[in-house]
Each structure stands twice: as C-alpha cells, then as structure tokens.
Amino acid sequence: MTTEEALRVVPRTAGAGELFQLLRDGQPRTRAELAAVTGQARSTIAARIDLLMASGLVAPAGATTSTGGRPPATFAFNPDARVVLAVDLGATHAHLAVTDLASTVLAELEAPISIADGPDVILGWVAQTGEELVRSSGRSLEDLVSVGVGLPGPVEHSTGRPINPPIMPAWDDVDVPGVLSTRLGASVLVDNDVNIMALGEHRTEWPGVSDLLFVKVATGIGAGIISDGALRRGAQGAAGDIGHVAVSDRSEVPCRCGNLGCLEAIASGQAVAQQLAAGGLEASGSNDVVALVRSGDLAASRAVRQAGRDIGTVLAGCVSLLNPSMIVVGGVVASSGEHLIAGIREVVYRRSLPLATQHLRIVASRTGNRAGVLGASAMAVDHVLSPEAIDALIG
Amino acid sequence: MTTEEALRVVPRTAGAGELFQLLRDGQPRTRAELAAVTGQARSTIAARIDLLMASGLVAPAGATTSTGGRPPATFAFNPDARVVLAVDLGATHAHLAVTDLASTVLAELEAPISIADGPDVILGWVAQTGEELVRSSGRSLEDLVSVGVGLPGPVEHSTGRPINPPIMPAWDDVDVPGVLSTRLGASVLVDNDVNIMALGEHRTEWPGVSDLLFVKVATGIGAGIISDGALRRGAQGAAGDIGHVAVSDRSEVPCRCGNLGCLEAIASGQAVAQQLAAGGLEASGSNDVVALVRSGDLAASRAVRQAGRDIGTVLAGCVSLLNPSMIVVGGVVASSGEHLIAGIREVVYRRSLPLATQHLRIVASRTGNRAGVLGASAMAVDHVLSPEAIDALIG
C-alpha cells in the first residue's frame, strides 16, 4: 500500500491497525501530528500508540526540535520488530532471503534445485534451509511472522495452491501454505514467480508508478501487471501469461503448449539458444545466450534484438490494452545488455498509439535477480501489517 | 462497490458515511443488526441512522416480523432521495437518462447529434435537454446531485478533460465538468464511452464477476476492463484501446491511425460495411451491416463472422494477459445475432491456454444500447454516495 492510499483509507474514527498504516512510511511523527492528520482526539491517539509500542511495531524515534520546553516525543514504525522469510523458487534455482518488515534483506542464500523433485523434497528443503537462514540472520523462529513464496507456475492466490503448473505437474493442487506453516509456525502466502518479481520491482524501485507492466524474459516469458497501484492476478491467477500469445507472421513455429507461433517458442532465452545452436554456436539455455552477447558475438546480439522485436509486438498490444506508464524488463536475458530492450522499444513505439506511448518508459529491471525475493517479502509483510492483522495482533 | 467490498471496508469505528455503504444493497436492517455487523454501540448506530434519515438517504422500511412485543424498526437505503443525469454521447448519437440513486431509469431520451459541432453547441444542448429531462421525470434541478458523462474518445478521468480525441479534435482539453456543473449545479464525472458501457454492464448484469472484459464493436472497436471488481483506466485513461492492435497476417490494410493491419481497419462495423460495399452491397455503416445480416444476407453473415475471428485473435491475447472470467460483447454490430460472437469464440478458445479459458464465458451484452447511460449513472452515483461524500453531506 502506498502512503497516498494509506492516508485515503484512514477514517477519522480508525482503530490502531489503520493508524499504524500512516506510520508504515517510516517517518517519525508526534502524537499531535497523528491527531491532526486523523482528526482523532489526542487521548485516543495516545492509547493506540501505547498498544502499538507494546507490540514492538512502533518505537520512540528520538526528540524533535522544539522552540522551548520539553520536546514532544516522536514515534515511528520499527521494521526490526519481526522478520519474514522470502522464497523465490524457479525450475532449477532457489533464492531465499530473511528480511525485516521494511523488506530490507538481512540474510540471503541461492542454491540449485530441481522443482521437478516435487513438493515433499523441495518444501522440506525450503523449511529447513529457511529456518537455518533465520538463525544465521541472528533471529529465532519466534520472530518469524510470515513467509512469502514464488513458484514457477500458475497459483490460485487465495489458497496458495498451484493450478495445473506445466513445468511442475507433481505440485498440482498441493497445499503449499499448509505444509510450510506447519513446519515454520508462520502464515504463508504463495504466488506466481513473475507476479512476485513485478511486486518486488514496483515496491522497491517505482512505488509512485500506478500502472506498470513487468516482463520476465528467461527460459520462458511472462508478465506481472500493476494496475491502479496493485498487482492484478485475474480470475484464476493466470493473468500476465503472455508467453503463449501468437506473434504475427511467424505461425509456423511449434510451441510446447500445442499451438503455433507462441511468443515463448520464438523469443524466449530457450528459443534463442536453439536458434544459435542451429547456427553452430554453443548455446543450450538463457545463460549461454547472455554469455555470447556479452562476449560480443554478433549473431547472438542480432538474435536477442530480434527476440526483443517479437516481444515488442506482443507488448504493443499490452500497451494498448492496459496503458501502463512503465514497462520494466527483467529476467536473465534482460541482463545481456541493451539489445533486448532496444528491440522492444523499436516495435512498441512504432505499433502503439501516440497517447499510450507519450509518457511510456521502457527500462531494465533495477532489482535484478533480487526482484523475486523482494516481492515475496513485500507480499508477506503486507499480509501481517494489514489493518485487520494489526488489530488482531494487539486486540 | 459490491456488498462484499462494502462489508470489508467498514471498520468497527466507522462513521455514518461508511455505515451507509452497508445499506446500499437496499436490504432493510434493524439498528440491532447494524450494531452486530459493525460491532458499534446501539447508541452510536441510532445517532448515525438519525443523521442519514434527516438527509433522506435512509428511510424507515416498515416493521419486521417479531415473536412478540413491539416489532423492531427497520431502515433501508432510499434511492429516490435524489436523482442523477446520465449522458452517453457518441459521434452521431446521444442517449440521456435521469435515474434514481440505484441507477433505475426514470426518464430517458435519444437524439441524433454531431459531436463534431464542438463542446459549446453539444454541452449547451446537453445542459438544456438534461434539465428538461429532469423536469419531465417529475423532479427539479434541486434534486439533481450529480451528472455522469461518456464521451467517444480518451478522457483524463481525474479532470474530466478529453485528451487528443481523434474524432472530436475541438474537444481537446475542454473542461467538460466545469461547463456542465455551472449550468446544472451538480458534480460532473466524465469518462470514455466504452469505459462507462463496461461499468453499466458490470454493475447491472454481472456485479459478482470480478474480472470482466467488455468489448464494443461498432463504427470503431474498444474495450473496458473490470479487474478485481473495478474499472481500470490506465495511466492516461487510454486503457482498453484495442482498435489499433495489429491483427496477424493482415498487415496490408491501412488504418486511419497511420499504421497497417489495425483491428479497427479490418473488423469494425465501418470496415465490414466497406468490404460489403466493395462486393456490390448497399452498406455505408454498422447499421447497414446489421440490417443485411438480419435479412439473411450470406455475404454479410460471413463477413461479420470473419470480423469476429479477427477480433478473437486480439481478444485471445487480452485473455492471456488479463485472465478475465467473462467477455461481454456489445455495440451495434453485436446486435446482429450470433455470427460475431461465434467467430470470437472460435479463435479465443483455440488460441488461449486451457487454464485461462477453463471458466471463461463469452456472451452478448444484456444492457444493449442502455449500457452507456447505466454506466454513466453508476459512475455519478458512486461519486455522491462514497463514504467521504456522505460524511460531507450530513456532517
């Protein structure tokens, strides 16, 4: 939730949970300032601040300057009060982080995994490794209030269960929150990996942008939609699945989904690697493509630029439909330099209406490979710091 | 706002404006029921109900059944307390309606206009005709609290000003709310015509559907996006502008926007009319196409079905991106029967991933040519019945 939204939803009669939203921006405030913003009585504010202080979520923030007499006390959000575990699981790679309640990373770890090993093996490993990571950050499991998890497939966000996930069929309908919350003793939120990347990039780098499209270009291609300031997941949690949109004039290329000419079959890191391998280069995946481009290989640079154009064809339609003010391009292939984004820009600016592109920026991800864990952390923190959760905690 | 949302946003300490949201569903409730739902004291509820009764927005709703003694009094939203004016302006056609606060139409009228006559002529006509329509519904301008307006072009919703509207250049950056509120003495909300159609269809027919895409197929083609229960307008209010997305394999057809192969240049009512006229049929616009199809003309039916397929190509991408559970097809061409929707279904179900189409319904608009005024009414009503507006009214 942005500060603007927080201010908007605080009615004059709001309880401690809503009052706390005002403080989430980290700025120290006096009781008088809080009374002025909310229109609540000083005595009411004082009582609620006492409750929040007792929970540890709010702490004294030192004295403010004053023209004389005893300086008024200020209070601020204390993000150190608890920690969350952020888990970003890919097909072959895991990234775990322990963060405070402001999503500042306290400890992190990356490891190779095989998601195909199934939920028993992988979630067991996540629970054990997560617990060790919490301890290595100097905290205990008692401090862990929530876990955010990103998975490489469609997830029903309300239940945290994967739905027919193509690259991890053994995970279908598995109660991921149930398994992890039993092991770790904390609430567990689960979402698609591209959604949490979009959330991580948005919260960390572009919190003031209300309409943003995050595009991940890696082994596959997917998008996460921020609209009116919030992540939009669609009816089944499948929003943003642009990898299987048909690209014009290329309908002969078969895709693993069974259709022809899908974007992912033409422009993903995997597809570009296959194209380069067919041309005699040593490339079996996205990382090889990136290495070839970085080494100055012309064929690889050209192929990545063309992939950018094909992605741009699909993104031009997304721009017309959603009118974002920013497209952020992330994923391994985006780290190969400017070729990918140059190709995307070329087509999007040519194919979209002037009104939609007038203020449109197309930029590379700034959070890089941390986008996922930052988003998983933000999702978990939002859950435990919501007005309802705070009221339940201190009520 | 759906009832579910209303319930969710009412904190235990909510004021009269928030309490009122509970009553917007029209169901009569007792003070005791309201106290139970909100957790507020009976005395607090009683005081707030008194304020709402004094405003006329809430009225006694008769006695409830009781097992004995004096039956408890019930209260309900009184949508008759005020009226709003709903204005749906097209390129050549205007539809005005006076509705109550539940968007029930009390009086309406349709008239030919030419939007190109410019804002002075058209807004002058709207103000005068709107005032007469209010009187003809048996109410006075004192009862008019808000005006909702739909315009056939992009609108910056926050200011109500059109932005570079292609078919109405003289309206660029005109302060539509300023002009109309001076004349009519009420707040004025303005939006794009397809957005208000989406809102009207959603509120009236599918209020429980959280993710819905409304597609208008008429002289032009556009869409309105309902996501997580609310209309999404994008960064510049240009969201849903799918008429200029490129259709695969048809890149030779020029569009008035300057690009080639735009959906609107291939599949709009205007484009189909041109194709039929080139084949020797008498067709100069959408209405002629509809008349030909209804008369059983085979070439016209075929052309409309192919238009449906081309629209389906673009909608398949929209389905992958947004994962709606429903697509509603409206506009004049949709009234020609099943051919258009059959073509759309054919391609969408073939081109989208099973997860996204598993629960997807594609249906014809039920509100027909009233979609616009119903949406304009809903937009105006939402504005005047928001918690903040109610608190300001009775505070």
mmCIF file of N, CA, C and O in Angstrom, chain B residues 130-160:
data_model
loop_
_atom_site.group_PDB
_atom_site.id
_atom_site.type_symbol
_atom_site.label_atom_id
_atom_site.label_comp_id
_atom_site.label_asym_id
_atom_site.label_seq_id
_atom_site.Cartn_x
_atom_site.Cartn_y
_atom_site.Cartn_z
ATOM 1 N N GLY B 130 -30.927 18.016 -20.666
ATOM 2 C CA GLY B 130 -30.849 17.319 -19.385
ATOM 3 C C GLY B 130 -31.782 17.940 -18.364
ATOM 4 O O GLY B 130 -32.487 17.228 -17.629
ATOM 5 N N GLU B 131 -31.818 19.268 -18.316
ATOM 6 C CA GLU B 131 -32.692 19.959 -17.364
ATOM 7 C C GLU B 131 -34.163 19.634 -17.656
ATOM 8 O O GLU B 131 -34.941 19.339 -16.749
ATOM 9 N N GLU B 132 -34.513 19.677 -18.943
ATOM 10 C CA GLU B 132 -35.896 19.344 -19.331
ATOM 11 C C GLU B 132 -36.244 17.901 -18.960
ATOM 12 O O GLU B 132 -37.349 17.601 -18.510
ATOM 13 N N LEU B 133 -35.249 17.008 -19.125
ATOM 14 C CA LEU B 133 -35.498 15.594 -18.830
ATOM 15 C C LEU B 133 -35.704 15.381 -17.328
ATOM 16 O O LEU B 133 -36.552 14.576 -16.911
ATOM 17 N N VAL B 134 -34.929 16.114 -16.528
ATOM 18 C CA VAL B 134 -35.124 16.034 -15.066
ATOM 19 C C VAL B 134 -36.550 16.457 -14.719
ATOM 20 O O VAL B 134 -37.255 15.772 -13.965
ATOM 21 N N ARG B 135 -37.002 17.571 -15.298
ATOM 22 C CA ARG B 135 -38.368 18.051 -15.016
ATOM 23 C C ARG B 135 -39.417 17.047 -15.507
ATOM 24 O O ARG B 135 -40.405 16.788 -14.828
ATOM 25 N N SER B 136 -39.158 16.456 -16.682
ATOM 26 C CA SER B 136 -40.142 15.515 -17.234
ATOM 27 C C SER B 136 -40.238 14.241 -16.390
ATOM 28 O O SER B 136 -41.213 13.499 -16.484
ATOM 29 N N SER B 137 -39.200 13.992 -15.566
ATOM 30 C CA SER B 137 -39.261 12.821 -14.686
ATOM 31 C C SER B 137 -39.991 13.161 -13.386
ATOM 32 O O SER B 137 -40.078 12.331 -12.481
ATOM 33 N N GLY B 138 -40.477 14.422 -13.298
ATOM 34 C CA GLY B 138 -41.228 14.821 -12.115
ATOM 35 C C GLY B 138 -40.357 15.356 -10.985
ATOM 36 O O GLY B 138 -40.826 15.523 -9.863
ATOM 37 N N ARG B 139 -39.070 15.628 -11.288
ATOM 38 C CA ARG B 139 -38.173 16.145 -10.261
ATOM 39 C C ARG B 139 -37.682 17.530 -10.669
ATOM 40 O O ARG B 139 -37.936 17.982 -11.788
ATOM 41 N N SER B 140 -36.982 18.194 -9.747
ATOM 42 C CA SER B 140 -36.448 19.518 -10.066
ATOM 43 C C SER B 140 -34.928 19.489 -10.033
ATOM 44 O O SER B 140 -34.334 18.513 -9.567
ATOM 45 N N LEU B 141 -34.292 20.538 -10.535
ATOM 46 C CA LEU B 141 -32.827 20.602 -10.545
ATOM 47 C C LEU B 141 -32.255 20.531 -9.135
ATOM 48 O O LEU B 141 -31.105 20.137 -8.945
ATOM 49 N N GLU B 142 -33.055 20.909 -8.114
ATOM 50 C CA GLU B 142 -32.574 20.817 -6.731
ATOM 51 C C GLU B 142 -32.322 19.360 -6.339
ATOM 52 O O GLU B 142 -31.511 19.074 -5.456
ATOM 53 N N ASP B 143 -33.043 18.440 -6.972
ATOM 54 C CA ASP B 143 -32.861 17.015 -6.667
ATOM 55 C C ASP B 143 -31.663 16.408 -7.396
ATOM 56 O O ASP B 143 -31.252 15.284 -7.093
ATOM 57 N N LEU B 144 -31.145 17.139 -8.388
ATOM 58 C CA LEU B 144 -30.041 16.592 -9.197
ATOM 59 C C LEU B 144 -28.719 16.752 -8.437
ATOM 60 O O LEU B 144 -28.279 17.873 -8.195
ATOM 61 N N VAL B 145 -28.096 15.642 -8.058
ATOM 62 C CA VAL B 145 -26.848 15.742 -7.285
ATOM 63 C C VAL B 145 -25.595 15.489 -8.100
ATOM 64 O O VAL B 145 -24.499 15.865 -7.690
ATOM 65 N N SER B 146 -25.734 14.833 -9.248
ATOM 66 C CA SER B 146 -24.520 14.515 -9.997
ATOM 67 C C SER B 146 -24.863 14.195 -11.451
ATOM 68 O O SER B 146 -25.988 13.805 -11.764
ATOM 69 N N VAL B 147 -23.869 14.378 -12.324
ATOM 70 C CA VAL B 147 -24.024 14.103 -13.748
ATOM 71 C C VAL B 147 -22.875 13.198 -14.183
ATOM 72 O O VAL B 147 -21.714 13.478 -13.862
ATOM 73 N N GLY B 148 -23.186 12.109 -14.858
ATOM 74 C CA GLY B 148 -22.153 11.238 -15.423
ATOM 75 C C GLY B 148 -22.174 11.345 -16.938
ATOM 76 O O GLY B 148 -23.243 11.292 -17.538
ATOM 77 N N VAL B 149 -20.992 11.503 -17.539
ATOM 78 C CA VAL B 149 -20.919 11.728 -18.986
ATOM 79 C C VAL B 149 -19.938 10.753 -19.624
ATOM 80 O O VAL B 149 -18.820 10.579 -19.138
ATOM 81 N N GLY B 150 -20.338 10.114 -20.715
ATOM 82 C CA GLY B 150 -19.437 9.314 -21.529
ATOM 83 C C GLY B 150 -19.163 10.014 -22.847
ATOM 84 O O GLY B 150 -20.087 10.526 -23.475
ATOM 85 N N LEU B 151 -17.893 10.048 -23.244
ATOM 86 C CA LEU B 151 -17.512 10.700 -24.499
ATOM 87 C C LEU B 151 -16.781 9.719 -25.407
ATOM 88 O O LEU B 151 -16.026 8.866 -24.927
ATOM 89 N N PRO B 152 -16.947 9.852 -26.731
ATOM 90 C CA PRO B 152 -16.312 8.907 -27.657
ATOM 91 C C PRO B 152 -14.853 9.231 -27.940
ATOM 92 O O PRO B 152 -14.478 9.520 -29.079
ATOM 93 N N GLY B 153 -14.018 9.176 -26.902
ATOM 94 C CA GLY B 153 -12.591 9.436 -27.066
ATOM 95 C C GLY B 153 -11.913 9.302 -25.729
ATOM 96 O O GLY B 153 -12.575 9.131 -24.708
ATOM 97 N N PRO B 154 -10.561 9.351 -25.711
ATOM 98 C CA PRO B 154 -9.856 9.229 -24.433
ATOM 99 C C PRO B 154 -10.111 10.434 -23.525
ATOM 100 O O PRO B 154 -10.148 11.574 -23.982
ATOM 101 N N VAL B 155 -10.304 10.153 -22.239
ATOM 102 C CA VAL B 155 -10.605 11.191 -21.260
ATOM 103 C C VAL B 155 -9.673 11.013 -20.060
ATOM 104 O O VAL B 155 -9.470 9.893 -19.596
ATOM 105 N N GLU B 156 -9.093 12.088 -19.591
ATOM 106 C CA GLU B 156 -8.351 12.046 -18.335
ATOM 107 C C GLU B 156 -9.380 12.061 -17.215
ATOM 108 O O GLU B 156 -9.990 13.095 -16.935
ATOM 109 N N HIS B 157 -9.580 10.888 -16.582
ATOM 110 C CA HIS B 157 -10.717 10.750 -15.675
ATOM 111 C C HIS B 157 -10.636 11.715 -14.488
ATOM 112 O O HIS B 157 -11.657 12.237 -14.030
ATOM 113 N N SER B 158 -9.430 11.965 -13.986
ATOM 114 C CA SER B 158 -9.298 12.797 -12.786
ATOM 115 C C SER B 158 -9.758 14.234 -13.032
ATOM 116 O O SER B 158 -10.255 14.895 -12.129
ATOM 117 N N THR B 159 -9.610 14.724 -14.265
ATOM 118 C CA THR B 159 -10.018 16.102 -14.573
ATOM 119 C C THR B 159 -11.268 16.156 -15.442
ATOM 120 O O THR B 159 -11.880 17.220 -15.584
ATOM 121 N N GLY B 160 -11.647 15.042 -16.051
ATOM 122 C CA GLY B 160 -12.796 15.024 -16.949
ATOM 123 C C GLY B 160 -12.544 15.695 -18.280
ATOM 124 O O GLY B 160 -13.487 16.012 -19.019
#
